[in-house]
XYZ file of C-alpha atoms in Angstrom:
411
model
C 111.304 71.282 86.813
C 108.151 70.806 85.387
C 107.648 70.839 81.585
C 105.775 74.190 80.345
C 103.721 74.401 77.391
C 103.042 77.494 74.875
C 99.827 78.518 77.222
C 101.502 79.174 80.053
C 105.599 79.683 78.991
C 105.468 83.076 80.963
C 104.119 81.763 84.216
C 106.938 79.832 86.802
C 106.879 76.237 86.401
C 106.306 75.422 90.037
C 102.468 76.208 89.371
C 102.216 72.554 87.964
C 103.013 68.869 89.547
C 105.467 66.946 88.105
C 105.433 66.634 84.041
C 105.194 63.061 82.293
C 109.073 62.939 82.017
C 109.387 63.138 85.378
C 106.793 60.647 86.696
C 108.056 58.112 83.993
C 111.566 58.840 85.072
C 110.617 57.321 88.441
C 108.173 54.190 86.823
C 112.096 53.485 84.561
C 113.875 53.662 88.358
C 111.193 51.861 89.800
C 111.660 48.820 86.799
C 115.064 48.876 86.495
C 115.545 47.881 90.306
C 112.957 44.972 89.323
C 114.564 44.027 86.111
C 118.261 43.959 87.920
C 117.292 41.794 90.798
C 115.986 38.880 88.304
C 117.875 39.787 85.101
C 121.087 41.712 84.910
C 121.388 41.388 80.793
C 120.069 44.593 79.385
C 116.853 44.194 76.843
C 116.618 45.919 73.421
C 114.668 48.260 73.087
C 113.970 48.589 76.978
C 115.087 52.381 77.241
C 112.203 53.483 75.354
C 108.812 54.822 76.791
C 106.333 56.397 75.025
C 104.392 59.349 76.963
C 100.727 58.523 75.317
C 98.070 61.396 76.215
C 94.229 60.995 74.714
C 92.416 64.208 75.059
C 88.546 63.743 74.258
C 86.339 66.280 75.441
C 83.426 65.242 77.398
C 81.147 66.770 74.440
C 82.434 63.765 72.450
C 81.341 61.427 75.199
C 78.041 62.299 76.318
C 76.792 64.181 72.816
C 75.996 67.249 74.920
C 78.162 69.818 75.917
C 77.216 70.713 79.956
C 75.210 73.909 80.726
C 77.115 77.275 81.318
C 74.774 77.508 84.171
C 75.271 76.769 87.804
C 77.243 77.673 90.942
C 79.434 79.814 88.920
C 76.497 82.015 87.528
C 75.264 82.908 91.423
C 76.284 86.650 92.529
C 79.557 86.287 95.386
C 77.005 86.515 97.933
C 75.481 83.758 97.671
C 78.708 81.506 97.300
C 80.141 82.635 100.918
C 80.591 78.899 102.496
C 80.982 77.114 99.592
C 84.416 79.037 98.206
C 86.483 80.320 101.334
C 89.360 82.733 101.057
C 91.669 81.701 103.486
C 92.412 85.234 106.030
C 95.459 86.037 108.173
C 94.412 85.629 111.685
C 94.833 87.683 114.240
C 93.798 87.666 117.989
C 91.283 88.792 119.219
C 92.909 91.246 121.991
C 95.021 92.595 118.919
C 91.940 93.135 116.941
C 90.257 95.012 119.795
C 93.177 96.993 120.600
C 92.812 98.385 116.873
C 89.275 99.057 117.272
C 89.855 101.307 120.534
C 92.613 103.532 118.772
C 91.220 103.658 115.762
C 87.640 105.090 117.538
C 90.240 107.308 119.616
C 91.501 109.054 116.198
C 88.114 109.938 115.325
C 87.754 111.372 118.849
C 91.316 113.259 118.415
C 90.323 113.917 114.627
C 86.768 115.965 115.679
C 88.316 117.751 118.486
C 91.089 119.305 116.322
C 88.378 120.101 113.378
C 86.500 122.072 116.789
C 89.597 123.644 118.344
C 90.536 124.671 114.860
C 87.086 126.556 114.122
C 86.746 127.587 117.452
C 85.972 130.955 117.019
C 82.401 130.038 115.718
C 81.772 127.971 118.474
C 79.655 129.503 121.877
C 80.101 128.443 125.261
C 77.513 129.412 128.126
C 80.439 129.162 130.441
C 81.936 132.259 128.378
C 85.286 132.290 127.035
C 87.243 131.419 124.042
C 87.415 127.622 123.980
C 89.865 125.325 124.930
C 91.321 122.298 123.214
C 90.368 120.645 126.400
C 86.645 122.222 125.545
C 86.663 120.776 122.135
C 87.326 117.419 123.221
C 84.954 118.184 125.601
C 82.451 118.948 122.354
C 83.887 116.214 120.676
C 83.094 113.380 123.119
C 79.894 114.339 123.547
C 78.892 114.810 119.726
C 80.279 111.551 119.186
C 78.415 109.835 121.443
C 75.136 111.751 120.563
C 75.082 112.824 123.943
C 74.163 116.418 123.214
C 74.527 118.302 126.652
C 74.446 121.706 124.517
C 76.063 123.552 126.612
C 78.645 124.150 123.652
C 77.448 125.230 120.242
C 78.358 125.904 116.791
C 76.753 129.478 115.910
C 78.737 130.546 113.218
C 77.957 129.178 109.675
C 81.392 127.856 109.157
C 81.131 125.542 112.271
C 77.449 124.764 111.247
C 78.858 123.253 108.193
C 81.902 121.378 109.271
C 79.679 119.600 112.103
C 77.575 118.878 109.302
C 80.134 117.463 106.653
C 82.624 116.639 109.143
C 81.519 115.716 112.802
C 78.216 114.010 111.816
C 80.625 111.166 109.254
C 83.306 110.938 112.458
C 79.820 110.364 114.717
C 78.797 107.487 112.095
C 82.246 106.210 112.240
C 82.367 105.991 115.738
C 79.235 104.220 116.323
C 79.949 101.423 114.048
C 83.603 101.010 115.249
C 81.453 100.731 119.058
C 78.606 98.506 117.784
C 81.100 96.427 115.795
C 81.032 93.293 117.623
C 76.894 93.512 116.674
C 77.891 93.887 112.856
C 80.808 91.332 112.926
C 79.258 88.542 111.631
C 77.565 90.817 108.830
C 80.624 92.796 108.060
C 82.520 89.269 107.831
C 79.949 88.364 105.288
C 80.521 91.104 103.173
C 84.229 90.689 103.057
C 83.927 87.258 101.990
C 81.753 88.213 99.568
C 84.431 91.326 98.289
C 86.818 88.370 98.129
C 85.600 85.803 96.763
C 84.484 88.321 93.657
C 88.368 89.606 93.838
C 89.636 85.913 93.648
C 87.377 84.903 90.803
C 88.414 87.907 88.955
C 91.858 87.184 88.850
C 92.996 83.528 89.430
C 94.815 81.869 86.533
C 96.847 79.489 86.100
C 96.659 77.628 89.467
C 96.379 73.993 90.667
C 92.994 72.502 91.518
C 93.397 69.596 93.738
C 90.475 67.136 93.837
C 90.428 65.463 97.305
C 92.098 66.453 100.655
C 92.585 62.961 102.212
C 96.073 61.507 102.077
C 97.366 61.585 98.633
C 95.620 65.434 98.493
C 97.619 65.960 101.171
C 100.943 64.804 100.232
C 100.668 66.171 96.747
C 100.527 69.875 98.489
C 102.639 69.439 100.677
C 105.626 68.012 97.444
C 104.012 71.234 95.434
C 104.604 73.874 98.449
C 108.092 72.043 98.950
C 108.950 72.828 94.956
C 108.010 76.715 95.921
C 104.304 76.753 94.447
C 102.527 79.297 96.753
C 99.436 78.364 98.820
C 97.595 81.392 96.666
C 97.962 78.770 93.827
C 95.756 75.951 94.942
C 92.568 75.612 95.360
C 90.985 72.866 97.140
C 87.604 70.768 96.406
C 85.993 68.148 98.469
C 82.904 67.648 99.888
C 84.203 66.840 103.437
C 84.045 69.995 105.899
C 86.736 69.053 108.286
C 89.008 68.562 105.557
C 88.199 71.898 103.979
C 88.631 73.600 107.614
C 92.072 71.370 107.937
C 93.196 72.889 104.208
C 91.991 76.759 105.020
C 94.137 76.919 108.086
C 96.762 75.937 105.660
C 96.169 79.071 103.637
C 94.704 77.147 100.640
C 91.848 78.438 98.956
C 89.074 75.623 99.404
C 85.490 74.687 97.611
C 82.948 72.538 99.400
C 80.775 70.236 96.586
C 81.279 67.307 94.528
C 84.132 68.058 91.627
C 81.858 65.300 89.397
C 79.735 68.572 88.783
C 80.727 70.670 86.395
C 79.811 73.833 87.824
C 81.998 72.833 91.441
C 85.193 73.063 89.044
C 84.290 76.031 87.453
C 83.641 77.257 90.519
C 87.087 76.185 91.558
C 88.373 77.805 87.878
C 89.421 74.709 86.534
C 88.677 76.124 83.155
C 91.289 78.558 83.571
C 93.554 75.896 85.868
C 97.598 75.148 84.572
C 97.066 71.772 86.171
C 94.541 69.962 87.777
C 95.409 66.569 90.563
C 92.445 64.324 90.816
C 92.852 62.336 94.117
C 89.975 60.690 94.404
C 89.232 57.836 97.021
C 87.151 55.884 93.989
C 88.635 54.906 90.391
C 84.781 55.428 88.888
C 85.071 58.786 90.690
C 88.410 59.961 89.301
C 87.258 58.643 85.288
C 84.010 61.217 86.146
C 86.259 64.146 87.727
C 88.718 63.987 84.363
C 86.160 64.069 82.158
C 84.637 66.614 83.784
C 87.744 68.349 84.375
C 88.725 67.573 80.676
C 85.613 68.773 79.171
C 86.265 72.455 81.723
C 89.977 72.774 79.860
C 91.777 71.384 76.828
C 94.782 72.592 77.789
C 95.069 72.223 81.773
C 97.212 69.369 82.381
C 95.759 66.176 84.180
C 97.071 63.974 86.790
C 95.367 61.155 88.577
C 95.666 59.031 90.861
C 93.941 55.436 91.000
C 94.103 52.302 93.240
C 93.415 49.436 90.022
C 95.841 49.308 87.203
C 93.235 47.996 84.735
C 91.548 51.547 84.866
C 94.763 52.999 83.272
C 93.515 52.926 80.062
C 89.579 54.795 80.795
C 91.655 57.303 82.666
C 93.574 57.752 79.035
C 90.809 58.095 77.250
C 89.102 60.500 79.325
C 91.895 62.860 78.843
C 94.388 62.372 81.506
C 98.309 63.374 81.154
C 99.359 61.080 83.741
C 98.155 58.463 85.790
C 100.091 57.271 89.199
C 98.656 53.350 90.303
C 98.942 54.029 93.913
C 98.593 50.363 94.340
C 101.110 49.147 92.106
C 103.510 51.608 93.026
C 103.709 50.487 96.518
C 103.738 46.623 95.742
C 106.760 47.156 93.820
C 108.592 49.451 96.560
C 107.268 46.336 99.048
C 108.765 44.142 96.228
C 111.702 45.545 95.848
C 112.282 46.028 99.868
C 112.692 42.527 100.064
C 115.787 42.152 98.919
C 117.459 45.741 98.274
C 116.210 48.218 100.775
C 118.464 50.607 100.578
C 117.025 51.014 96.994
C 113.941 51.891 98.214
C 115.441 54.474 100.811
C 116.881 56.260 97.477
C 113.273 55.957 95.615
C 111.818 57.638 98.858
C 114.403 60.278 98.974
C 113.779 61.182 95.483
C 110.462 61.783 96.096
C 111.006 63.948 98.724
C 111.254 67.517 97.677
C 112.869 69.023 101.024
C 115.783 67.403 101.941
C 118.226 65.317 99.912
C 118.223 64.313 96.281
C 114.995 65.174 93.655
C 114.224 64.408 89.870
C 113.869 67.427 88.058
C 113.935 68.433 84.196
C 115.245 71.276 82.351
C 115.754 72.570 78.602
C 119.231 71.834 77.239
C 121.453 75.142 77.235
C 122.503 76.033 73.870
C 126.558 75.323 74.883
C 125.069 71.760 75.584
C 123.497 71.272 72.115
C 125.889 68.158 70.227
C 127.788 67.048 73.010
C 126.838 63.853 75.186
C 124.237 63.443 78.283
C 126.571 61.362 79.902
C 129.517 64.048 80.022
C 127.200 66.852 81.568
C 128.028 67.765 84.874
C 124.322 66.688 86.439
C 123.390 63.074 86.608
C 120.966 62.555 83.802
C 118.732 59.583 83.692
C 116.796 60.664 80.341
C 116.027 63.063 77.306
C 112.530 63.725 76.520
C 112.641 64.516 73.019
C 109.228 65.655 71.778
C 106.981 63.225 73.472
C 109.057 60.300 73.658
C 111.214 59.810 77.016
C 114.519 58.015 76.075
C 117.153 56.385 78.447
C 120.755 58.120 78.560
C 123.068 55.253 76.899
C 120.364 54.779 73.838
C 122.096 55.889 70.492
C 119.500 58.411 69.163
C 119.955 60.377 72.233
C 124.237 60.488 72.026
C 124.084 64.441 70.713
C 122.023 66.405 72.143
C 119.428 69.167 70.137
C 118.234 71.777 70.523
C 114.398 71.372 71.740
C 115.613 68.780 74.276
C 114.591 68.243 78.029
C 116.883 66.521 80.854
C 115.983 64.393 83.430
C 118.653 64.535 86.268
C 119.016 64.842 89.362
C 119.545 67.696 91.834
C 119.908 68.474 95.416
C 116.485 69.386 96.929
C 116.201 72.892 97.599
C 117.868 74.184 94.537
């Protein structure tokens, strides 16, 4: 479960990837299956990990804060194709079908107003009218026709053909003409959207990249029960953007080294932002950017070089995965104890099997033992220090404390 903070406590914790606990939980897995394959003698002081987090602002980088200006200053209008609101689709048959009955309501809806009034109605044919006569009127009137053969005399009927029939004839031509204004009307509700969205998103997941490891850390996010509503989507590819609407994620076309493309995106008002960048020089740019957007958002990256751990640090990341080094080892570590690996992968796999997960410790747990819980724990995070279960200063329990264990996906 991933760790909340004091700005978001009252929002669910699946709105945010894994916390620091969590991802260094797997790094101690990950080294212990090293360490036991070479050395089987524990080391001192090896079941301690420090979770370091730098936070500079980009103000204190550059010397200038960035310009409020930009894509997120345009009216909604003009941003229709560069944020999308992902729609429910429906086909096109269905969508004509509703068309046709709704335009057949207005025709039943003016006919009744007629047949209801139609004592101030005259018909050259003589006669008091006939329901089938004011559908008659109706039809006609609707499709400004106009034979005139029937006609409202009275002043009441003057006046409800005035405030009634002539809206149901406007009504009616647009739902006829409304293949013309599709493409306008779609416009417009893209617009009414997108001005909706921007209104009221917070506390969502901006995902930086929609290649593979964009991808897969949706797809582990949407496995943990985070809604597509929640993420948002920035890349400057098309096809992937088209690729992540039709998954019902909300998506932003532009470079996320700009500024004004994450605010666009509301990264300033973002729980957690997932930079998965295809360049290391990119990523540093996106979380400072990203950084400089939020103080409070948390941060994780993803790089291919190890030695850029430390300028990912400093430009304010909370975690940083070496996608690199974290498959050499797994490769490593295949070698000789594959079955190990099998268990890594099905940790990491939300939907079926085992998963890492952390919790707060329940008050009835407070001074008793990790070890004689009834979930397999692997750590305590206490403050910001992660500590291995079997290390002395984590024996009793307090109260404050998170647990690392393991659970059965799903739950």
């Amino acid at each position: 479960m991933p760790e909340p903070n004091s700005r978001a406590a009252s929002h669910s914790a699946g709105l945010r990837p894994p916390s620091d606990g969590v991802l260094s939980a797997i790094s101690v897995t990950l080294s212990f299956a090293e360490g036991s394959r070479r050395d089987p003698r524990p080391r001192a002081g090896a079941g301690r990990l420090r979770c370091v987090s730098s936070r500079p602002s980009t103000a204190s980088v550059f010397g200038v804060r960035a310009p409020r200006l930009g894509l997120a200053g345009h009216p909604d209008f003009a941003l229709v194709g560069l944020l999308k609101i992902p729609e429910i689709q429906t086909s096109p048959w269905r969508s004509l079908l509703r068309r046709v009955l709704f335009a057949i309501a207005l025709l039943f809806a003016a006919a009744l107003v007629v047949y209801l009034g139609r004592s101030g109605y005259h018909d050259n044919a003589g006669g008091e009218l006939s329901f089938l006569d004011a559908l008659y009127y109706a039809t006609v009137s609707l499709s400004t026709t106009g034979y005139g053969d029937i006609a409202p005399v009275s002043p009441a009927a003057r006046l409800a053909n005035t405030v009634i029939i002539t809206p149901l004839r406007i009504l009616f031509l647009i739902v006829l003409v409304g293949t013309t204004l599709g493409v306008l009307t779609e416009r417009s509700r893209q617009a009414f959207k997108i001005q909706r969205w921007r209104r009221r998103v917070r506390n969502h997941t901006v995902v930086v990249g929609y290649g593979t490891k964009g991808r897969t850390a949706i797809d582990a996010m949407l496995g943990d029960g985070v809604q597509p509503a929640d993420i948002v989507v920035v890349d400057t590819d098309a096809v992937a953007l088209a690729a992540a609407g039709n998954a019902g994620l909300v998506t932003v076309q532009g470079s996320a080294t700009q500024s004004d493309v994450l605010r666009l995106a509301g990264a300033q008002h973002a729980a957690s932002v997932i930079v998965a960048a295809n360049r290391d020089d990119t990523a540093v740019l996106v979380t400072l950017t990203a950084r400089e957007l939020s103080r409070t958002a948390k941060i994780v990256v993803a790089i291919r070089e190890a030695e850029n751990t430390h300028l990912l640090r400093q430009s304010g990341a909370d975690s940083v995965v070496v996608s690199s080094e974290t498959a050499g080892r797994l490769l490593g570590i295949a070698t000789a104890t594959p079955s190990v690996v099998e268990m890594i992968e099905d940790l990491l796999t939300p939907e079926e099997g085992f998963a890492i997960a952390q919790r707060e410790v329940e008050p009835a747990e407070i001074g008793g033992s990790p070890r004689h819980l009834g979930d397999i724990v692997l750590g305590v995070v206490r403050g910001s220090v992660l500590v291995r279960v079997g290390e002395p200063e984590v024996d009793s329990l307090e109260a404050g404390d998170k647990l690392l264990y393991i659970r059965r996906a799903g739950k």
